[in-house]
């Protein structure tokens, strides 16, 4: 390296964490562990003090998402990746259709493709930087796509696929980097699932899902059929959605959770709800992301990667950099100045910055970031 750019301190954001997940954790969330919940750490998750935290998370999310009657919040260990396998084991009956337009949406489709007891999935693909919803398909009992494709910064609509209700198909939406940042009408989904290390600014390792009564009924039926004599299907206990639901109803998880993750998540949900809930969070992310997109549009060397303005994510902003400038050098120089995790998704392989602007990120820090990038580009040694 040798020729590091030193950014003047008055330009540096107050907080330099711009990761797309893991993402910035607010100091108050750390404080919630240190002071408020210190006596909880190292205690049983089957006892009331920890169960109260889980109850508060479930109530807080129910109100945050204004969930319809009969819907409920379930949670368990393993993150959104575990939920994909759980959906393959206990939600997809025989055959699913997928929208696939980036690393994350492709991975869930791949899990279904590999599951020996499911029929070959139908995959509706589109190029990175665009989205494609799964289309109505005969014989399908679950439609799956990502609300926000974190690898490319693309946001997709969340609405029931026409005809899917008549075939009693479920709508399973990966909301990992969307939940808490993008608007949603939960009634359009049967499972809206996510991990807490993105918009909820907590640690990873947990999955959460808003489940419809139909999703819960489906899991019960699938798991009952798998336990019949001679059934080819195996639902590993860890991937049983009905066990997860039963435990969640008791404000517990199937197996031991990381308490710090729960405590920080709970703090964030309270903070979001106290500030105005989902509408407030959505507006804040819209503001931060539009600061970045308009900066890029007016820049001589940067431009938004996603050309369809209505598909540009409000939570994960991807910015292409002119080929004459090496984005990796910008990213390294920013990191040397304490501004971290601005790299594009590795496998996408573009000369790109990717910036997470979840609710915890201050919009004025986003403005400071654009000034820092301009400063670095001006002073970098090509
Ligand atoms: C981060 C992410 C995942 C994976 O989440 P884990 O908690 O690491 O399993 C899945 N889908 C999307 C859209 C993501 O952004």
JSON list of N, CA, C and O in Angstrom, two decimals, residues 79-110:
[
{"chain": "A", "resi": 79, "resn": "UNK", "atom": "N", "xyz": [-29.96, -18.38, 11.34]},
{"chain": "A", "resi": 79, "resn": "UNK", "atom": "CA", "xyz": [-30.00, -17.33, 10.33]},
{"chain": "A", "resi": 79, "resn": "UNK", "atom": "C", "xyz": [-30.89, -17.68, 9.15]},
{"chain": "A", "resi": 79, "resn": "UNK", "atom": "O", "xyz": [-31.46, -18.78, 9.07]},
{"chain": "A", "resi": 80, "resn": "UNK", "atom": "N", "xyz": [-31.00, -16.75, 8.22]},
{"chain": "A", "resi": 80, "resn": "UNK", "atom": "CA", "xyz": [-31.87, -16.94, 7.05]},
{"chain": "A", "resi": 80, "resn": "UNK", "atom": "C", "xyz": [-31.44, -18.17, 6.25]},
{"chain": "A", "resi": 80, "resn": "UNK", "atom": "O", "xyz": [-32.29, -18.86, 5.66]},
{"chain": "A", "resi": 81, "resn": "UNK", "atom": "N", "xyz": [-30.15, -18.46, 6.23]},
{"chain": "A", "resi": 81, "resn": "UNK", "atom": "CA", "xyz": [-29.68, -19.66, 5.49]},
{"chain": "A", "resi": 81, "resn": "UNK", "atom": "C", "xyz": [-30.32, -20.91, 6.05]},
{"chain": "A", "resi": 81, "resn": "UNK", "atom": "O", "xyz": [-30.67, -21.83, 5.29]},
{"chain": "A", "resi": 82, "resn": "UNK", "atom": "N", "xyz": [-30.48, -20.97, 7.36]},
{"chain": "A", "resi": 82, "resn": "UNK", "atom": "CA", "xyz": [-31.13, -22.14, 7.97]},
{"chain": "A", "resi": 82, "resn": "UNK", "atom": "C", "xyz": [-32.61, -22.17, 7.60]},
{"chain": "A", "resi": 82, "resn": "UNK", "atom": "O", "xyz": [-33.18, -23.24, 7.40]},
{"chain": "A", "resi": 83, "resn": "UNK", "atom": "N", "xyz": [-33.20, -20.97, 7.47]},
{"chain": "A", "resi": 83, "resn": "UNK", "atom": "CA", "xyz": [-34.63, -20.94, 7.13]},
{"chain": "A", "resi": 83, "resn": "UNK", "atom": "C", "xyz": [-34.87, -21.51, 5.73]},
{"chain": "A", "resi": 83, "resn": "UNK", "atom": "O", "xyz": [-35.91, -22.13, 5.48]},
{"chain": "A", "resi": 84, "resn": "UNK", "atom": "N", "xyz": [-33.91, -21.31, 4.80]},
{"chain": "A", "resi": 84, "resn": "UNK", "atom": "CA", "xyz": [-34.06, -21.89, 3.46]},
{"chain": "A", "resi": 84, "resn": "UNK", "atom": "C", "xyz": [-34.22, -23.41, 3.57]},
{"chain": "A", "resi": 84, "resn": "UNK", "atom": "O", "xyz": [-35.09, -24.01, 2.93]},
{"chain": "A", "resi": 85, "resn": "UNK", "atom": "N", "xyz": [-33.34, -24.02, 4.37]},
{"chain": "A", "resi": 85, "resn": "UNK", "atom": "CA", "xyz": [-33.39, -25.48, 4.48]},
{"chain": "A", "resi": 85, "resn": "UNK", "atom": "C", "xyz": [-34.63, -25.93, 5.25]},
{"chain": "A", "resi": 85, "resn": "UNK", "atom": "O", "xyz": [-35.19, -26.99, 4.99]},
{"chain": "A", "resi": 86, "resn": "UNK", "atom": "N", "xyz": [-35.04, -25.08, 6.19]},
{"chain": "A", "resi": 86, "resn": "UNK", "atom": "CA", "xyz": [-36.25, -25.37, 6.94]},
{"chain": "A", "resi": 86, "resn": "UNK", "atom": "C", "xyz": [-37.46, -25.32, 5.99]},
{"chain": "A", "resi": 86, "resn": "UNK", "atom": "O", "xyz": [-38.36, -26.17, 6.07]},
{"chain": "A", "resi": 87, "resn": "UNK", "atom": "N", "xyz": [-37.47, -24.36, 5.09]},
{"chain": "A", "resi": 87, "resn": "UNK", "atom": "CA", "xyz": [-38.56, -24.25, 4.12]},
{"chain": "A", "resi": 87, "resn": "UNK", "atom": "C", "xyz": [-38.57, -25.47, 3.20]},
{"chain": "A", "resi": 87, "resn": "UNK", "atom": "O", "xyz": [-39.63, -26.00, 2.88]},
{"chain": "A", "resi": 88, "resn": "UNK", "atom": "N", "xyz": [-37.38, -25.93, 2.79]},
{"chain": "A", "resi": 88, "resn": "UNK", "atom": "CA", "xyz": [-37.31, -27.12, 1.94]},
{"chain": "A", "resi": 88, "resn": "UNK", "atom": "C", "xyz": [-37.80, -28.33, 2.71]},
{"chain": "A", "resi": 88, "resn": "UNK", "atom": "O", "xyz": [-38.49, -29.19, 2.17]},
{"chain": "A", "resi": 89, "resn": "UNK", "atom": "N", "xyz": [-37.45, -28.42, 4.01]},
{"chain": "A", "resi": 89, "resn": "UNK", "atom": "CA", "xyz": [-37.83, -29.58, 4.80]},
{"chain": "A", "resi": 89, "resn": "UNK", "atom": "C", "xyz": [-39.30, -29.55, 5.17]},
{"chain": "A", "resi": 89, "resn": "UNK", "atom": "O", "xyz": [-39.98, -30.57, 5.10]},
{"chain": "A", "resi": 90, "resn": "UNK", "atom": "N", "xyz": [-39.81, -28.37, 5.56]},
{"chain": "A", "resi": 90, "resn": "UNK", "atom": "CA", "xyz": [-41.15, -28.40, 6.14]},
{"chain": "A", "resi": 90, "resn": "UNK", "atom": "C", "xyz": [-42.16, -27.39, 5.60]},
{"chain": "A", "resi": 90, "resn": "UNK", "atom": "O", "xyz": [-43.25, -27.28, 6.15]},
{"chain": "A", "resi": 91, "resn": "UNK", "atom": "N", "xyz": [-41.85, -26.70, 4.52]},
{"chain": "A", "resi": 91, "resn": "UNK", "atom": "CA", "xyz": [-42.86, -25.78, 3.96]},
{"chain": "A", "resi": 91, "resn": "UNK", "atom": "C", "xyz": [-43.23, -26.07, 2.51]},
{"chain": "A", "resi": 91, "resn": "UNK", "atom": "O", "xyz": [-44.40, -25.96, 2.13]},
{"chain": "A", "resi": 92, "resn": "UNK", "atom": "N", "xyz": [-42.22, -26.40, 1.70]},
{"chain": "A", "resi": 92, "resn": "UNK", "atom": "CA", "xyz": [-42.52, -26.71, 0.30]},
{"chain": "A", "resi": 92, "resn": "UNK", "atom": "C", "xyz": [-43.08, -28.13, 0.28]},
{"chain": "A", "resi": 92, "resn": "UNK", "atom": "O", "xyz": [-42.45, -29.05, 0.80]},
{"chain": "A", "resi": 93, "resn": "UNK", "atom": "N", "xyz": [-44.27, -28.29, -0.28]},
{"chain": "A", "resi": 93, "resn": "UNK", "atom": "CA", "xyz": [-44.87, -29.62, -0.27]},
{"chain": "A", "resi": 93, "resn": "UNK", "atom": "C", "xyz": [-44.19, -30.51, -1.31]},
{"chain": "A", "resi": 93, "resn": "UNK", "atom": "O", "xyz": [-43.60, -31.54, -0.96]},
{"chain": "A", "resi": 94, "resn": "UNK", "atom": "N", "xyz": [-44.27, -30.11, -2.59]},
{"chain": "A", "resi": 94, "resn": "UNK", "atom": "CA", "xyz": [-43.64, -30.91, -3.63]},
{"chain": "A", "resi": 94, "resn": "UNK", "atom": "C", "xyz": [-42.76, -30.10, -4.55]},
{"chain": "A", "resi": 94, "resn": "UNK", "atom": "O", "xyz": [-41.70, -30.52, -4.95]},
{"chain": "A", "resi": 95, "resn": "UNK", "atom": "N", "xyz": [-43.23, -28.91, -4.89]},
{"chain": "A", "resi": 95, "resn": "UNK", "atom": "CA", "xyz": [-42.54, -28.19, -5.96]},
{"chain": "A", "resi": 95, "resn": "UNK", "atom": "C", "xyz": [-42.66, -26.68, -5.74]},
{"chain": "A", "resi": 95, "resn": "UNK", "atom": "O", "xyz": [-43.75, -26.18, -5.44]},
{"chain": "A", "resi": 96, "resn": "UNK", "atom": "N", "xyz": [-41.54, -25.97, -5.93]},
{"chain": "A", "resi": 96, "resn": "UNK", "atom": "CA", "xyz": [-41.55, -24.53, -5.72]},
{"chain": "A", "resi": 96, "resn": "UNK", "atom": "C", "xyz": [-41.07, -23.81, -6.98]},
{"chain": "A", "resi": 96, "resn": "UNK", "atom": "O", "xyz": [-40.37, -24.38, -7.81]},
{"chain": "A", "resi": 97, "resn": "UNK", "atom": "N", "xyz": [-41.47, -22.55, -7.10]},
{"chain": "A", "resi": 97, "resn": "UNK", "atom": "CA", "xyz": [-40.97, -21.68, -8.17]},
{"chain": "A", "resi": 97, "resn": "UNK", "atom": "C", "xyz": [-40.18, -20.55, -7.52]},
{"chain": "A", "resi": 97, "resn": "UNK", "atom": "O", "xyz": [-40.56, -20.04, -6.45]},
{"chain": "A", "resi": 98, "resn": "UNK", "atom": "N", "xyz": [-39.08, -20.16, -8.16]},
{"chain": "A", "resi": 98, "resn": "UNK", "atom": "CA", "xyz": [-38.17, -19.17, -7.58]},
{"chain": "A", "resi": 98, "resn": "UNK", "atom": "C", "xyz": [-37.90, -18.03, -8.54]},
{"chain": "A", "resi": 98, "resn": "UNK", "atom": "O", "xyz": [-37.77, -18.25, -9.75]},
{"chain": "A", "resi": 99, "resn": "UNK", "atom": "N", "xyz": [-37.78, -16.83, -7.99]},
{"chain": "A", "resi": 99, "resn": "UNK", "atom": "CA", "xyz": [-37.14, -15.74, -8.71]},
{"chain": "A", "resi": 99, "resn": "UNK", "atom": "C", "xyz": [-35.67, -15.80, -8.33]},
{"chain": "A", "resi": 99, "resn": "UNK", "atom": "O", "xyz": [-35.34, -15.91, -7.15]},
{"chain": "A", "resi": 100, "resn": "UNK", "atom": "N", "xyz": [-34.78, -15.74, -9.33]},
{"chain": "A", "resi": 100, "resn": "UNK", "atom": "CA", "xyz": [-33.35, -15.87, -9.04]},
{"chain": "A", "resi": 100, "resn": "UNK", "atom": "C", "xyz": [-32.60, -14.76, -9.77]},
{"chain": "A", "resi": 100, "resn": "UNK", "atom": "O", "xyz": [-32.57, -14.73, -10.99]},
{"chain": "A", "resi": 101, "resn": "UNK", "atom": "N", "xyz": [-32.01, -13.83, -9.01]},
{"chain": "A", "resi": 101, "resn": "UNK", "atom": "CA", "xyz": [-31.37, -12.66, -9.63]},
{"chain": "A", "resi": 101, "resn": "UNK", "atom": "C", "xyz": [-30.21, -12.14, -8.80]},
{"chain": "A", "resi": 101, "resn": "UNK", "atom": "O", "xyz": [-30.02, -10.93, -8.66]},
{"chain": "A", "resi": 102, "resn": "UNK", "atom": "N", "xyz": [-29.45, -13.08, -8.25]},
{"chain": "A", "resi": 102, "resn": "UNK", "atom": "CA", "xyz": [-28.29, -12.70, -7.44]},
{"chain": "A", "resi": 102, "resn": "UNK", "atom": "C", "xyz": [-27.96, -13.86, -6.52]},
{"chain": "A", "resi": 102, "resn": "UNK", "atom": "O", "xyz": [-28.65, -14.87, -6.50]},
{"chain": "A", "resi": 103, "resn": "UNK", "atom": "N", "xyz": [-26.88, -13.69, -5.76]},
{"chain": "A", "resi": 103, "resn": "UNK", "atom": "CA", "xyz": [-26.35, -14.80, -4.96]},
{"chain": "A", "resi": 103, "resn": "UNK", "atom": "C", "xyz": [-27.34, -15.37, -3.96]},
{"chain": "A", "resi": 103, "resn": "UNK", "atom": "O", "xyz": [-27.44, -16.59, -3.81]},
{"chain": "A", "resi": 104, "resn": "UNK", "atom": "N", "xyz": [-28.07, -14.49, -3.27]},
{"chain": "A", "resi": 104, "resn": "UNK", "atom": "CA", "xyz": [-28.92, -14.99, -2.20]},
{"chain": "A", "resi": 104, "resn": "UNK", "atom": "C", "xyz": [-30.16, -15.69, -2.74]},
{"chain": "A", "resi": 104, "resn": "UNK", "atom": "O", "xyz": [-30.50, -16.79, -2.32]},
{"chain": "A", "resi": 105, "resn": "UNK", "atom": "N", "xyz": [-30.82, -15.05, -3.71]},
{"chain": "A", "resi": 105, "resn": "UNK", "atom": "CA", "xyz": [-32.01, -15.69, -4.26]},
{"chain": "A", "resi": 105, "resn": "UNK", "atom": "C", "xyz": [-31.64, -17.01, -4.95]},
{"chain": "A", "resi": 105, "resn": "UNK", "atom": "O", "xyz": [-32.42, -17.97, -4.93]},
{"chain": "A", "resi": 106, "resn": "UNK", "atom": "N", "xyz": [-30.44, -17.09, -5.52]},
{"chain": "A", "resi": 106, "resn": "UNK", "atom": "CA", "xyz": [-30.01, -18.33, -6.19]},
{"chain": "A", "resi": 106, "resn": "UNK", "atom": "C", "xyz": [-29.77, -19.45, -5.18]},
{"chain": "A", "resi": 106, "resn": "UNK", "atom": "O", "xyz": [-30.02, -20.62, -5.47]},
{"chain": "A", "resi": 107, "resn": "UNK", "atom": "N", "xyz": [-29.28, -19.08, -4.00]},
{"chain": "A", "resi": 107, "resn": "UNK", "atom": "CA", "xyz": [-28.93, -20.13, -3.02]},
{"chain": "A", "resi": 107, "resn": "UNK", "atom": "C", "xyz": [-30.15, -20.90, -2.53]},
{"chain": "A", "resi": 107, "resn": "UNK", "atom": "O", "xyz": [-30.08, -22.12, -2.34]},
{"chain": "A", "resi": 108, "resn": "UNK", "atom": "N", "xyz": [-31.24, -20.21, -2.31]},
{"chain": "A", "resi": 108, "resn": "UNK", "atom": "CA", "xyz": [-32.46, -20.89, -1.84]},
{"chain": "A", "resi": 108, "resn": "UNK", "atom": "C", "xyz": [-32.94, -21.85, -2.94]},
{"chain": "A", "resi": 108, "resn": "UNK", "atom": "O", "xyz": [-33.28, -23.01, -2.68]},
{"chain": "A", "resi": 109, "resn": "UNK", "atom": "N", "xyz": [-32.92, -21.36, -4.20]},
{"chain": "A", "resi": 109, "resn": "UNK", "atom": "CA", "xyz": [-33.35, -22.21, -5.31]},
{"chain": "A", "resi": 109, "resn": "UNK", "atom": "C", "xyz": [-32.48, -23.46, -5.38]},
{"chain": "A", "resi": 109, "resn": "UNK", "atom": "O", "xyz": [-32.96, -24.58, -5.64]},
{"chain": "A", "resi": 110, "resn": "UNK", "atom": "N", "xyz": [-31.18, -23.29, -5.13]},
{"chain": "A", "resi": 110, "resn": "UNK", "atom": "CA", "xyz": [-30.24, -24.40, -5.16]},
{"chain": "A", "resi": 110, "resn": "UNK", "atom": "C", "xyz": [-30.57, -25.44, -4.07]},
{"chain": "A", "resi": 110, "resn": "UNK", "atom": "O", "xyz": [-30.50, -26.65, -4.31]}
]
